[in-house]
Amino acid sequence: MFSSISKLPPQEAEQQIQRETVKVIDVRSREEVRQGKIPQAVNIPLDELAERMEELDTSEQYVMVCRSGNRSAKAAKHLQKNGYDVKNMTGGMMKWQGDIEA
């Protein structure tokens, strides 16, 4: 039995990213990411997550990000079931107020 996914508001996510207490995984498509992403984010599209999970470290804490928060919630659930410490950023990039890089 797994607990529900922890949610992290964008402002709190930004603070944790700046303090480097979390790593950001952006599960949007490469095309979406080209339009701008959180500077520290690593892009692992949702449809590649299962194959690329081993790139992630179970001792790290991750924040999952997508456009609105739905795909990242699915990704967070999948990772949590596999032993990862994850949170879902609520509202996704639509609510992100921090820096964005192309």
mmCIF file of C-alpha atoms in Angstrom:
data_model
loop_
_atom_site.group_PDB
_atom_site.id
_atom_site.type_symbol
_atom_site.label_atom_id
_atom_site.label_comp_id
_atom_site.label_asym_id
_atom_site.label_seq_id
_atom_site.Cartn_x
_atom_site.Cartn_y
_atom_site.Cartn_z
ATOM 1 C CA MET A 1 0.000 0.000 0.000
ATOM 2 C CA PHE A 2 1.439 3.339 -1.067
ATOM 3 C CA SER A 3 0.630 6.699 0.378
ATOM 4 C CA SER A 4 -0.713 9.406 -1.854
ATOM 5 C CA ILE A 5 1.790 11.557 -3.670
ATOM 6 C CA SER A 6 3.019 14.629 -1.813
ATOM 7 C CA LYS A 7 2.104 17.850 -3.569
ATOM 8 C CA LEU A 8 4.411 20.816 -3.707
ATOM 9 C CA PRO A 9 3.179 24.313 -4.652
ATOM 10 C CA PRO A 10 5.377 25.986 -7.310
ATOM 11 C CA GLN A 11 6.683 28.652 -4.905
ATOM 12 C CA GLU A 12 7.802 25.998 -2.420
ATOM 13 C CA ALA A 13 9.291 23.921 -5.243
ATOM 14 C CA GLU A 14 11.293 26.955 -6.359
ATOM 15 C CA GLN A 15 12.685 27.456 -2.842
ATOM 16 C CA GLN A 16 13.680 23.793 -2.558
ATOM 17 C CA ILE A 17 15.277 23.861 -6.021
ATOM 18 C CA GLN A 18 17.295 26.960 -5.073
ATOM 19 C CA ARG A 19 18.432 25.271 -1.845
ATOM 20 C CA GLU A 20 19.291 22.195 -3.954
ATOM 21 C CA THR A 21 17.310 19.889 -1.662
ATOM 22 C CA VAL A 22 15.394 18.412 -4.627
ATOM 23 C CA LYS A 23 16.063 17.508 -8.253
ATOM 24 C CA VAL A 24 13.536 18.407 -10.968
ATOM 25 C CA ILE A 25 12.270 15.909 -13.523
ATOM 26 C CA ASP A 26 10.216 17.434 -16.350
ATOM 27 C CA VAL A 27 8.018 14.742 -17.936
ATOM 28 C CA ARG A 28 6.714 16.882 -20.798
ATOM 29 C CA SER A 29 7.536 16.074 -24.415
ATOM 30 C CA ARG A 30 10.802 17.364 -25.861
ATOM 31 C CA GLU A 31 8.768 19.756 -28.025
ATOM 32 C CA GLU A 32 7.090 21.264 -24.940
ATOM 33 C CA VAL A 33 10.415 21.547 -23.111
ATOM 34 C CA ARG A 34 11.950 23.464 -26.039
ATOM 35 C CA GLN A 35 9.420 26.213 -25.284
ATOM 36 C CA GLY A 36 11.029 26.691 -21.864
ATOM 37 C CA LYS A 37 11.833 24.716 -18.726
ATOM 38 C CA ILE A 38 13.009 25.158 -15.170
ATOM 39 C CA PRO A 39 16.802 25.650 -15.529
ATOM 40 C CA GLN A 40 17.829 22.685 -13.329
ATOM 41 C CA ALA A 41 15.212 20.301 -14.745
ATOM 42 C CA VAL A 42 16.105 17.047 -16.465
ATOM 43 C CA ASN A 43 13.706 16.134 -19.265
ATOM 44 C CA ILE A 44 12.476 12.538 -19.160
ATOM 45 C CA PRO A 45 9.252 12.414 -21.212
ATOM 46 C CA LEU A 46 6.527 10.431 -19.451
ATOM 47 C CA ASP A 47 6.505 7.742 -22.149
ATOM 48 C CA GLU A 48 10.237 7.115 -21.549
ATOM 49 C CA LEU A 49 10.119 7.113 -17.753
ATOM 50 C CA ALA A 50 9.800 3.345 -17.262
ATOM 51 C CA GLU A 51 12.919 2.662 -19.370
ATOM 52 C CA ARG A 52 14.938 5.560 -17.945
ATOM 53 C CA MET A 53 14.106 5.159 -14.243
ATOM 54 C CA GLU A 54 17.540 3.670 -13.533
ATOM 55 C CA GLU A 55 19.048 7.077 -14.383
ATOM 56 C CA LEU A 56 17.534 8.329 -11.122
ATOM 57 C CA ASP A 57 18.973 7.770 -7.649
ATOM 58 C CA THR A 58 16.622 6.398 -4.966
ATOM 59 C CA SER A 59 18.552 8.369 -2.322
ATOM 60 C CA GLU A 60 17.635 11.696 -3.964
ATOM 61 C CA GLN A 61 14.401 13.657 -3.589
ATOM 62 C CA TYR A 62 12.615 14.551 -6.830
ATOM 63 C CA VAL A 63 9.967 17.049 -7.889
ATOM 64 C CA MET A 64 7.977 15.991 -10.943
ATOM 65 C CA VAL A 65 6.854 18.720 -13.360
ATOM 66 C CA CYS A 66 4.665 18.821 -16.476
ATOM 67 C CA ARG A 67 2.424 21.432 -18.105
ATOM 68 C CA SER A 68 -0.470 21.341 -15.645
ATOM 69 C CA GLY A 69 0.324 18.687 -13.028
ATOM 70 C CA ASN A 70 -1.511 15.637 -14.430
ATOM 71 C CA ARG A 71 1.291 13.786 -16.226
ATOM 72 C CA SER A 72 3.717 14.580 -13.437
ATOM 73 C CA ALA A 73 1.262 13.060 -10.916
ATOM 74 C CA LYS A 74 1.240 9.828 -12.964
ATOM 75 C CA ALA A 75 5.032 9.885 -13.142
ATOM 76 C CA ALA A 76 5.311 10.504 -9.395
ATOM 77 C CA LYS A 77 3.007 7.556 -8.629
ATOM 78 C CA HIS A 78 5.050 5.276 -10.881
ATOM 79 C CA LEU A 79 8.340 6.342 -9.290
ATOM 80 C CA GLN A 80 6.977 6.125 -5.759
ATOM 81 C CA LYS A 81 5.869 2.520 -6.393
ATOM 82 C CA ASN A 82 9.449 1.803 -7.417
ATOM 83 C CA GLY A 83 10.985 3.202 -4.245
ATOM 84 C CA TYR A 84 11.718 6.811 -5.212
ATOM 85 C CA ASP A 85 11.132 9.851 -2.987
ATOM 86 C CA VAL A 86 8.969 12.115 -5.163
ATOM 87 C CA LYS A 87 6.640 15.088 -4.983
ATOM 88 C CA ASN A 88 4.367 16.497 -7.655
ATOM 89 C CA MET A 89 4.516 20.227 -8.393
ATOM 90 C CA THR A 90 0.909 21.398 -8.390
ATOM 91 C CA GLY A 91 -0.255 23.391 -11.396
ATOM 92 C CA GLY A 92 2.810 22.475 -13.442
ATOM 93 C CA MET A 93 4.587 24.978 -15.652
ATOM 94 C CA MET A 94 1.321 26.909 -16.059
ATOM 95 C CA LYS A 95 1.743 28.059 -12.430
ATOM 96 C CA TRP A 96 5.561 28.310 -12.345
ATOM 97 C CA GLN A 97 6.743 31.860 -11.600
ATOM 98 C CA GLY A 98 10.482 31.193 -11.381
ATOM 99 C CA ASP A 99 13.240 31.320 -13.969
ATOM 100 C CA ILE A 100 12.784 29.579 -17.297
ATOM 101 C CA GLU A 101 15.462 28.618 -19.804
ATOM 102 C CA ALA A 102 15.002 27.717 -23.445
#
